[in-house]
Structures are given as structure tokens and as C-alpha cells.
Amino acid sequence: MAVTAPIRAPWAGLFRPLERDERLFAVLLAFVMVGGLATLGLLPLRPRHRVDVYSVVIWFGLYKAGIFALVTVSPRATRRIFIAALCIDLLLVFLLLFLTGGGDSPFVNLFYPLVAVNAYYFGRWVGLFLALVAGLLYWAAASLAPPAAAWTAVVNLMTFVGLPAFAVGHVADRERRARSEVELLNAELTGTLTRLRAAQENLVEAERMATVGRLSLKVAHEVRNPIAAIGLNAELLGDMVQGRVSEDGTEATALVTAIRDQVGALDALTEEYLAFARFPRPQFEEDSVNDMVSAVAEFVRPLAARQGIAVKVATDPTVPPMEIDRTLLRQAVLNLVKNGMEAVSQGGSLTLTTACMGDTVEIAISDSGAGISPEVGRRLFEQFFTTKPQGTGLGLSISRQIVEEHGGKIRWHSAPGAGATFTMTVPVQKAAHD
């Protein structure tokens, strides 16, 4: 059943800019201050204290719109902008008190919303401090523009402004702590769900590969004996027809050779499936990586020479003896070398290098082939993925598994037309941590 997205009201987009807390705070502060100023403008003032309140309201509204714009454009400077706006608001209220009667001015009531809303944003202790500042500003304005304010009026203002501000700030602090806890729990839950999803995918993949492994093992065992029998019979048949000087004898020899080549290919495939299905547990012993790499190079050099491929070796003498499974690591290097030889055309080259990189050793196999396309690269280590007509798609997967069993990683890089390089990174002290 298809799930339809909830339909939003056409006017919902108007409130989207207010989804951020700092913008909402700027709007609320503007609303209470401009609204309070406009409301107080309805009160009659003495003739000598009259001011054009509604012009003040308009300019005050434009000033608050500017604050909103600054917060929108520079969200990282929000706190500094609000501190500056708070100082300006306190100064404006002080000027209104001074111009409209000092201790008798009704604009003293602007301190209530100003302090309360800022206490919500800055916290309860800032709210108490602002209440103290409001009382002092009221006392200063009344002293400069008589009648003066009695100390009881100043204390009452501080008390009736400070107590609600403290309460509002306290509630806001608790709400912020609760929101932070919820966000933290949400982040942890999201991480847990991500890990569970990854674990589930890995479990499904492991189960699938285990099934494939058991099937591969069974098929390889069932096929291995007939292949061996065919190979043996082909060899006997080759001995029988060998030396017969005739057109039929020559053709029979060629056919037997082709049969033996295909049997050899099938035997190699079954061996690769068996290696994948019954991957052995590594047996670590101290050995020389340089000697192993040089031995692989010497092993493939005759075949490479017949294909017109130059094999180069450059080992780093500072590579120390390491605890490795020589057989498995040799197999990983050999798989990469075979891939490199298949990628190199006549007259190309294959280079094997080792390098000591502090606490790790790198084994790199580079070829001068056509390189690896991005489409192939994305699936390079995927089991059973291959671009070869008779490939199994297991060579690179087995190599990666061997390197990971040694506590290392395998990476590659390639440029179209510039060959490819596969690098195995193996920690020197891997066995010490097992």
C-alpha cells in the first residue's frame, strides 16, 4: 500500500522561517516590545512629556525587523546580535523614561516583557541580573527627570520583574536540558538502528555466503574426481598418439592438448572454489615478506616472459621479519599478480614492491594495463563478480579476506589507460595483538 505524504496547508510555508529558535525568539521579542510600546502609547501623557509614540513604534518595528534580518543572514553571530539588541532595548526604555516623566512614566512597564523574554533566551541568572539593571535604570531616569522614584518603588520593580524572569529562565533551562537529552537519545538511537541495520545486512550476507560456500564445496568435491579422471585419461591418450607421424596423429595430439588445457582450467576453478568454501584459519609464523614477494615474482616470470611481460621487483630492505601465514599471503599476492598479467598486453610490465611504513608494511602490485573503469571499480571486491569469460569472481575477494585475516587492508587506484595498482597494508605487530 502506497504511503502518501501529509498535505501541508498553503500558509504553512509562511511559518517555515520560524522553525529555528533564534528567529522565533527575535519575532517574539519584537512582538512583545513593539506591542507593549504601542499599547502604552494609548495612555495620556502630561503636555510637557508628550512624544510621538507612534513614530517611535514604527522606527522600533523597523529596528526589530533589522535584528531578524541579521539573525537570518549571520546565524553564527546570533548570541552577539541579541546581546547588542538587549543593550539597545534597555537604552531605549531608559530614554523613554527620561523623556516621559521619569518616576511617573508608564513606560517603566516595558521592563517586564523585555526582561522576561530575554530571561527565556539567556537563562534565569541573566534574568535576575537584568532585573537589577532595570531597577537601576529606572532609578537613574527618575533622578535625572523628577519626580524621583522612592527606593521602595525601585525594589518593587526589581522584585516583580526579577521573580517572573527567574521562573521563566528556570523553565527555559529545564526545557533546553530536556531537549538536549532527547536529541542525544535520538542520536544514540539512530546510531544503534544504523548499526543494527548494518549487522542485519552483514548477517544476511554471511548466511548467503555460507550457503554458497557449502554449495561450492559440494559441487567442487563432486566435480573434482571426474576432472581428475578426464585429465588422467587425456594424458594417457596423449602418450598413445604421441610420435605418430600422420595428419590424423598430429590433429589428435592437438585435440588432446586442448582437452588437457581445458581440464587444467577446470581444475584451477575447482581449487579456487574450494579455497573460498573452506578458507583456513591462518597459521602465523615469523617469515620474510620480501622473500615471499621475490619468490612469487620468480614463480610467474617464465609465464610472463612467454606472454612478453616484464616482471620487476623492488623490495625495501628495511622491511622486518613478520609473523604471517606465508602460504595464504602468497596466495593473495599471486591472485593480484595473475589479475595484473591478464590486464597487461604484449610488451607491458608488472611491478611488485614492498615498503616499510613505520608500523605497517605495504605490498604493491602495479601493472601497465588499460586501467579499471569506475563502473567495474565499484564492484571490484564483490564475490562472484568478474569481467573475465571464465573467471570465478573470487580471486580479489579471497585476497581481501586473507589481508583482513592478517589485520590489514587492501586498496587500489587506477586511471584509464595508465594501469592499476593494488596495495596491501599489513601491520608489523599484528600477531602480538592476537
Coordinates of C-alpha atoms in Angstrom, one line a residue:
M1 CA 0.0 0.0 0.0
A2 CA 1.4 3.4 -1.0
V3 CA 2.1 5.9 1.7
T4 CA 1.0 9.4 0.9
A5 CA 2.8 12.4 2.4
P6 CA 0.8 14.6 4.7
I7 CA -0.7 17.6 2.9
R8 CA 0.5 20.9 4.3
A9 CA -1.7 23.9 4.4
P10 CA -0.9 26.6 1.8
W11 CA 0.0 29.1 4.5
A12 CA 2.4 26.7 6.3
G13 CA 5.3 28.0 4.3
L14 CA 4.9 31.4 5.9
F15 CA 5.9 29.9 9.3
R16 CA 8.9 27.9 7.9
P17 CA 11.4 30.6 8.7
L18 CA 10.3 30.5 12.4
E19 CA 11.3 26.8 12.7
R20 CA 14.7 28.0 14.0
D21 CA 14.8 29.0 17.7
E22 CA 16.8 32.2 17.2
R23 CA 14.4 33.6 14.5
L24 CA 11.4 32.7 16.7
F25 CA 13.0 34.5 19.6
A26 CA 13.6 37.6 17.5
V27 CA 10.0 37.7 16.4
L28 CA 8.6 37.1 19.9
L29 CA 10.9 39.9 21.4
A30 CA 9.8 42.2 18.6
F31 CA 6.1 41.4 19.2
V32 CA 6.1 42.0 22.9
M33 CA 8.2 45.1 22.8
V34 CA 6.5 46.8 19.8
G35 CA 3.1 45.7 21.0
G36 CA 3.9 46.9 24.5
L37 CA 5.1 50.2 23.3
A38 CA 2.0 50.7 21.1
T39 CA -0.3 49.8 24.0
L40 CA 1.4 52.2 26.4
G41 CA 1.0 54.9 23.7
L42 CA -2.7 54.8 24.5
L43 CA -2.1 56.3 28.0
P44 CA -2.3 60.1 28.3
L45 CA 0.9 61.9 29.0
R46 CA 1.5 65.3 30.5
P47 CA 1.8 68.1 27.9
R48 CA 5.5 68.7 28.6
H49 CA 6.2 64.9 28.4
R50 CA 4.4 64.1 25.3
V51 CA 6.3 62.3 22.5
D52 CA 5.2 61.0 19.1
V53 CA 4.8 57.4 20.4
Y54 CA 3.5 56.0 17.1
S55 CA 6.6 57.3 15.2
V56 CA 8.7 55.6 17.9
V57 CA 6.7 52.4 17.3
I58 CA 7.3 52.5 13.6
W59 CA 11.0 53.0 14.0
F60 CA 11.2 50.4 16.7
G61 CA 9.4 47.9 14.4
L62 CA 11.9 48.6 11.6
Y63 CA 14.8 48.2 14.1
K64 CA 13.4 44.8 15.2
A65 CA 13.0 43.8 11.5
G66 CA 16.7 44.6 11.1
I67 CA 17.5 42.3 14.0
F68 CA 15.6 39.5 12.4
A69 CA 17.4 40.0 9.1
L70 CA 20.8 40.0 10.9
V71 CA 20.0 36.7 12.7
T72 CA 18.9 35.2 9.4
V73 CA 22.0 36.3 7.5
S74 CA 24.5 35.6 10.3
P75 CA 23.2 32.7 12.4
R76 CA 26.6 32.0 13.9
A77 CA 26.6 35.6 15.4
T78 CA 23.1 35.2 16.9
R79 CA 24.1 35.5 20.6
R80 CA 26.3 38.6 20.0
I81 CA 23.4 40.1 18.0
F82 CA 20.9 39.5 20.8
I83 CA 23.3 40.9 23.4
A84 CA 23.7 44.1 21.4
A85 CA 19.9 44.3 20.8
L86 CA 19.3 43.9 24.6
C87 CA 21.7 46.8 25.4
I88 CA 19.9 48.9 22.8
D89 CA 16.5 48.0 24.2
L90 CA 17.5 48.9 27.7
L91 CA 18.9 52.2 26.5
L92 CA 15.7 53.0 24.5
V93 CA 13.5 52.2 27.6
F94 CA 15.7 54.4 29.7
L95 CA 15.4 57.3 27.2
L96 CA 11.6 56.9 27.1
L97 CA 11.5 57.1 30.9
F98 CA 13.7 60.2 30.9
L99 CA 11.5 61.9 28.2
T100 CA 8.1 61.0 29.6
G101 CA 8.2 61.7 33.3
G102 CA 10.9 59.8 35.0
G103 CA 9.5 58.2 38.1
D104 CA 5.9 58.7 36.9
S105 CA 6.4 57.4 33.3
P106 CA 4.2 54.5 32.3
F107 CA 6.9 53.2 30.0
V108 CA 8.6 51.6 33.0
N109 CA 6.2 48.7 32.3
L110 CA 8.3 47.9 29.2
F111 CA 10.9 46.3 31.5
Y112 CA 8.6 43.4 32.3
P113 CA 8.3 41.9 28.8
L114 CA 11.9 42.9 28.0
V115 CA 13.5 41.1 31.0
A116 CA 11.1 38.1 30.9
V117 CA 11.7 37.3 27.2
N118 CA 15.5 37.7 27.5
A119 CA 15.5 35.6 30.6
Y120 CA 13.9 32.8 28.5
Y121 CA 16.7 33.1 26.0
F122 CA 19.8 33.8 28.2
G123 CA 18.7 31.9 31.4
R124 CA 17.4 32.6 34.9
W125 CA 20.6 34.2 36.3
V126 CA 20.8 36.6 33.4
G127 CA 17.1 37.4 34.1
L128 CA 17.9 38.3 37.7
F129 CA 20.8 40.5 36.6
L130 CA 18.6 42.2 34.0
A131 CA 16.0 42.9 36.8
L132 CA 18.8 44.6 38.8
V133 CA 19.8 46.6 35.8
A134 CA 16.2 47.6 35.1
G135 CA 15.8 48.9 38.7
L136 CA 19.0 50.9 38.4
L137 CA 17.9 52.4 35.1
Y138 CA 14.5 53.3 36.5
W139 CA 16.2 55.0 39.5
A140 CA 18.7 56.9 37.2
A141 CA 15.9 58.1 34.9
A142 CA 13.8 59.3 37.8
S143 CA 16.8 61.1 39.3
L144 CA 17.5 62.9 36.1
A145 CA 13.9 63.7 35.3
P146 CA 12.0 64.4 38.5
P147 CA 9.8 63.3 40.3
A148 CA 12.4 61.0 41.8
A149 CA 11.4 57.4 42.5
A150 CA 11.2 56.1 46.1
W151 CA 13.6 53.3 47.0
T152 CA 10.5 51.1 47.6
A153 CA 9.4 51.6 44.0
V154 CA 12.8 50.6 42.7
V155 CA 12.8 47.5 44.9
N156 CA 9.3 46.6 43.9
L157 CA 10.3 46.9 40.3
M158 CA 13.3 44.7 40.7
T159 CA 11.2 42.1 42.7
F160 CA 8.2 42.0 40.4
V161 CA 10.4 41.9 37.3
G162 CA 13.1 39.5 38.7
L163 CA 10.9 36.8 40.1
P164 CA 8.9 36.1 36.9
A165 CA 12.1 36.4 34.9
F166 CA 13.8 33.8 37.2
A167 CA 10.9 31.4 36.8
V168 CA 10.7 31.8 33.1
G169 CA 14.5 31.3 32.8
H170 CA 14.4 28.3 35.0
V171 CA 11.7 26.7 32.9
A172 CA 13.6 27.5 29.7
D173 CA 16.8 26.0 31.1
R174 CA 15.0 22.8 32.0
E175 CA 13.4 22.7 28.6
R176 CA 16.8 23.1 26.9
R177 CA 18.3 20.3 29.0
A178 CA 15.4 18.0 28.2
R179 CA 15.7 18.8 24.5
S180 CA 19.4 18.1 24.6
E181 CA 18.8 14.8 26.3
V182 CA 16.1 13.9 23.7
E183 CA 18.5 14.9 20.9
L184 CA 21.3 12.8 22.4
L185 CA 19.0 9.8 22.9
N186 CA 17.8 10.3 19.3
A187 CA 21.3 10.4 18.0
E188 CA 22.2 7.3 20.0
L189 CA 19.0 5.5 18.8
T190 CA 19.8 6.5 15.2
G191 CA 23.3 5.1 15.6
T192 CA 22.0 1.9 17.2
L193 CA 19.5 1.5 14.4
T194 CA 22.2 2.1 11.8
R195 CA 24.5 -0.5 13.4
L196 CA 21.6 -3.0 13.7
R197 CA 20.8 -2.5 10.1
A198 CA 24.4 -3.0 9.1
A199 CA 24.6 -6.0 11.3
Q200 CA 21.5 -7.4 9.8
E201 CA 22.8 -6.9 6.3
N202 CA 26.1 -8.5 7.3
L203 CA 24.2 -11.4 8.8
V204 CA 22.2 -11.9 5.7
E205 CA 25.3 -11.6 3.6
A206 CA 27.1 -14.1 5.8
E207 CA 24.3 -16.5 5.7
R208 CA 24.1 -16.2 1.9
M209 CA 27.9 -16.7 1.6
A210 CA 27.8 -19.6 4.0
T211 CA 25.1 -21.3 1.8
V212 CA 27.1 -20.5 -1.3
G213 CA 30.2 -21.8 0.4
R214 CA 28.6 -25.1 1.3
L215 CA 27.2 -25.5 -2.2
S216 CA 30.6 -24.6 -3.8
L217 CA 32.3 -27.2 -1.5
K218 CA 29.9 -29.9 -2.5
V219 CA 30.0 -29.1 -6.2
A220 CA 33.8 -28.8 -6.2
H221 CA 34.1 -32.2 -4.5
E222 CA 31.7 -33.8 -6.9
V223 CA 33.4 -32.3 -9.9
R224 CA 37.0 -32.8 -8.8
N225 CA 37.2 -36.5 -9.3
P226 CA 35.7 -36.6 -12.8
I227 CA 38.0 -33.8 -13.8
A228 CA 41.0 -35.8 -12.4
A229 CA 39.8 -38.8 -14.3
I230 CA 39.4 -36.9 -17.6
G231 CA 42.8 -35.3 -17.1
L232 CA 44.5 -38.7 -16.5
N233 CA 42.8 -40.3 -19.5
A234 CA 43.7 -37.3 -21.7
E235 CA 47.3 -37.7 -20.5
L236 CA 47.3 -41.5 -21.4
L237 CA 45.7 -40.7 -24.7
G238 CA 48.3 -38.1 -25.4
D239 CA 51.0 -40.7 -24.7
M240 CA 49.3 -43.1 -27.1
V241 CA 49.1 -40.7 -30.0
Q242 CA 52.4 -39.0 -29.4
G243 CA 55.0 -39.8 -32.0
R244 CA 52.6 -40.9 -34.7
V245 CA 53.7 -39.2 -37.9
S246 CA 50.5 -38.6 -39.8
E247 CA 47.9 -36.0 -40.4
D248 CA 45.5 -37.7 -38.1
G249 CA 48.1 -38.2 -35.4
T250 CA 49.0 -34.5 -35.4
E251 CA 45.4 -33.5 -35.2
A252 CA 44.8 -36.0 -32.4
T253 CA 47.8 -34.6 -30.5
A254 CA 46.4 -31.0 -30.8
L255 CA 43.0 -32.1 -29.6
V256 CA 44.4 -33.9 -26.6
T257 CA 46.5 -30.8 -25.8
A258 CA 43.4 -28.7 -25.9
I259 CA 41.5 -31.2 -23.7
R260 CA 44.3 -31.1 -21.2
D261 CA 44.4 -27.3 -21.2
Q262 CA 40.6 -27.1 -20.5
V263 CA 40.9 -29.7 -17.8
G264 CA 43.7 -27.7 -16.2
A265 CA 41.4 -24.6 -16.3
L266 CA 38.6 -26.5 -14.7
D267 CA 40.9 -27.9 -12.0
A268 CA 42.0 -24.3 -11.3
L269 CA 38.4 -23.2 -11.0
T270 CA 37.5 -26.0 -8.6
E271 CA 40.6 -25.2 -6.5
E272 CA 39.5 -21.6 -6.2
Y273 CA 36.0 -22.5 -5.2
L274 CA 37.4 -24.9 -2.6
A275 CA 39.7 -22.2 -1.3
F276 CA 36.8 -19.9 -0.9
A277 CA 34.5 -22.5 0.7
R278 CA 36.9 -23.9 3.2
F279 CA 39.0 -20.8 4.0
P280 CA 41.6 -22.0 6.5
R281 CA 42.5 -20.3 9.8
P282 CA 45.8 -18.5 9.3
Q283 CA 48.9 -20.1 11.0
F284 CA 51.2 -17.2 11.8
E285 CA 55.0 -17.8 11.8
E286 CA 57.8 -15.3 11.5
D287 CA 58.8 -15.0 7.9
S288 CA 60.2 -12.5 5.4
V289 CA 57.7 -10.6 3.3
N290 CA 60.5 -9.6 0.9
D291 CA 61.5 -13.3 0.3
M292 CA 57.9 -14.2 -0.3
V293 CA 57.3 -11.5 -2.8
S294 CA 60.5 -12.3 -4.7
A295 CA 59.6 -15.9 -4.8
V296 CA 56.2 -15.1 -6.3
A297 CA 57.9 -12.9 -8.9
E298 CA 60.3 -15.8 -9.8
F299 CA 57.4 -18.2 -10.0
V300 CA 55.4 -16.2 -12.6
R301 CA 58.4 -14.9 -14.5
P302 CA 58.6 -17.8 -17.0
L303 CA 54.9 -17.5 -17.9
A304 CA 55.2 -13.7 -18.1
A305 CA 58.2 -14.0 -20.4
R306 CA 56.2 -16.2 -22.8
Q307 CA 53.5 -13.5 -22.9
G308 CA 56.0 -10.7 -23.4
I309 CA 55.5 -9.2 -20.0
A310 CA 58.4 -7.8 -18.0
V311 CA 58.3 -8.6 -14.2
K312 CA 60.1 -6.1 -12.0
V313 CA 60.7 -6.4 -8.2
A314 CA 61.7 -3.7 -5.8
T315 CA 61.8 -4.7 -2.1
D316 CA 62.6 -2.5 0.8
P317 CA 65.5 -3.9 2.8
T318 CA 64.1 -2.2 6.0
V319 CA 61.0 -4.4 6.0
P320 CA 61.5 -6.5 9.2
P321 CA 60.6 -10.2 9.6
M322 CA 56.9 -10.5 10.4
E323 CA 54.6 -13.1 11.8
I324 CA 52.5 -14.0 8.7
D325 CA 50.9 -17.1 7.1
R326 CA 53.2 -17.3 4.2
T327 CA 51.0 -19.7 2.2
L328 CA 47.9 -17.5 2.5
L329 CA 49.7 -14.2 1.9
R330 CA 51.5 -15.7 -1.1
Q331 CA 48.1 -16.7 -2.5
A332 CA 46.8 -13.2 -2.0
V333 CA 49.8 -11.7 -3.9
L334 CA 49.6 -14.4 -6.6
N335 CA 45.9 -13.6 -7.2
L336 CA 46.8 -9.9 -7.7
V337 CA 49.7 -10.8 -9.9
K338 CA 47.6 -13.1 -12.1
N339 CA 45.0 -10.3 -12.5
G340 CA 47.7 -7.9 -13.4
M341 CA 49.2 -10.2 -16.0
E342 CA 45.7 -10.7 -17.6
A343 CA 45.3 -6.9 -17.8
V344 CA 48.7 -6.3 -19.4
S345 CA 49.1 -6.6 -23.2
Q346 CA 52.1 -7.8 -25.1
G347 CA 55.1 -5.7 -24.1
G348 CA 53.7 -4.5 -20.9
S349 CA 55.2 -4.6 -17.4
L350 CA 54.3 -5.8 -13.9
T351 CA 55.9 -4.4 -10.8
L352 CA 56.0 -5.8 -7.3
T353 CA 57.2 -3.6 -4.5
T354 CA 57.4 -3.7 -0.7
A355 CA 57.8 -0.7 1.6
C356 CA 58.1 -0.3 5.4
M357 CA 55.8 2.5 6.5
G358 CA 56.5 2.6 10.3
D359 CA 54.3 0.1 12.0
T360 CA 52.9 -1.3 8.7
V361 CA 54.3 -2.9 5.6
E362 CA 52.9 -2.2 2.1
I363 CA 53.0 -4.8 -0.7
A364 CA 52.0 -3.2 -4.1
I365 CA 51.3 -4.8 -7.4
S366 CA 51.2 -2.4 -10.4
D367 CA 50.5 -3.1 -14.0
S368 CA 50.7 -1.1 -17.2
G369 CA 47.3 -2.2 -18.5
A370 CA 44.3 -0.3 -19.6
G371 CA 43.2 0.5 -16.0
I372 CA 39.9 -0.1 -14.3
S373 CA 36.7 1.8 -15.2
P374 CA 34.6 3.4 -12.3
E375 CA 31.7 1.0 -13.1
V376 CA 33.9 -2.1 -12.5
G377 CA 35.7 -0.4 -9.6
R378 CA 32.5 -0.1 -7.6
R379 CA 32.1 -3.9 -7.7
L380 CA 35.7 -4.9 -7.7
F381 CA 35.7 -6.9 -4.4
E382 CA 32.2 -8.3 -4.8
Q383 CA 32.0 -12.1 -4.6
F384 CA 31.4 -13.8 -8.0
F385 CA 31.7 -10.5 -9.9
T386 CA 34.1 -10.8 -12.8
T387 CA 34.7 -9.4 -16.3
K388 CA 36.6 -12.5 -17.5
P389 CA 34.7 -15.0 -19.6
Q390 CA 35.9 -17.9 -17.5
G391 CA 36.6 -16.1 -14.2
T392 CA 35.0 -17.1 -10.9
G393 CA 35.0 -13.6 -9.4
L394 CA 36.6 -14.9 -6.2
G395 CA 40.3 -14.0 -6.6
L396 CA 40.1 -10.4 -5.3
S397 CA 37.6 -11.4 -2.6
I398 CA 39.9 -14.2 -1.3
S399 CA 42.8 -11.8 -1.4
R400 CA 41.0 -9.2 0.7
Q401 CA 39.9 -11.9 3.2
I402 CA 43.5 -13.0 3.6
V403 CA 44.8 -9.5 4.1
E404 CA 42.0 -8.8 6.6
E405 CA 42.9 -12.0 8.5
H406 CA 46.4 -10.5 8.9
G407 CA 44.8 -7.4 10.3
G408 CA 45.4 -5.3 7.2
K409 CA 43.6 -3.6 4.4
I410 CA 43.7 -3.7 0.6
R411 CA 43.2 -0.7 -1.6
W412 CA 43.6 0.2 -5.2
H413 CA 43.8 3.1 -7.5
S414 CA 43.7 3.4 -11.3
A415 CA 43.5 5.8 -14.1
P416 CA 42.1 4.9 -17.5
G417 CA 44.9 4.0 -19.8
A418 CA 47.5 4.2 -17.0
G419 CA 47.2 0.8 -15.4
A420 CA 46.2 -0.1 -11.9
T421 CA 47.9 -0.6 -8.5
F422 CA 46.7 -2.8 -5.7
T423 CA 48.3 -2.2 -2.3
M424 CA 48.1 -4.5 0.7
T425 CA 48.8 -2.9 4.0
V426 CA 49.7 -5.3 6.8
P427 CA 50.6 -4.3 10.4
V428 CA 54.1 -5.5 11.5
Q429 CA 52.9 -6.4 15.0
K430 CA 49.6 -7.9 14.1
A431 CA 50.3 -11.3 15.7
A432 CA 51.3 -9.6 19.0
H433 CA 47.7 -8.4 19.5
D434 CA 46.0 -11.8 18.8

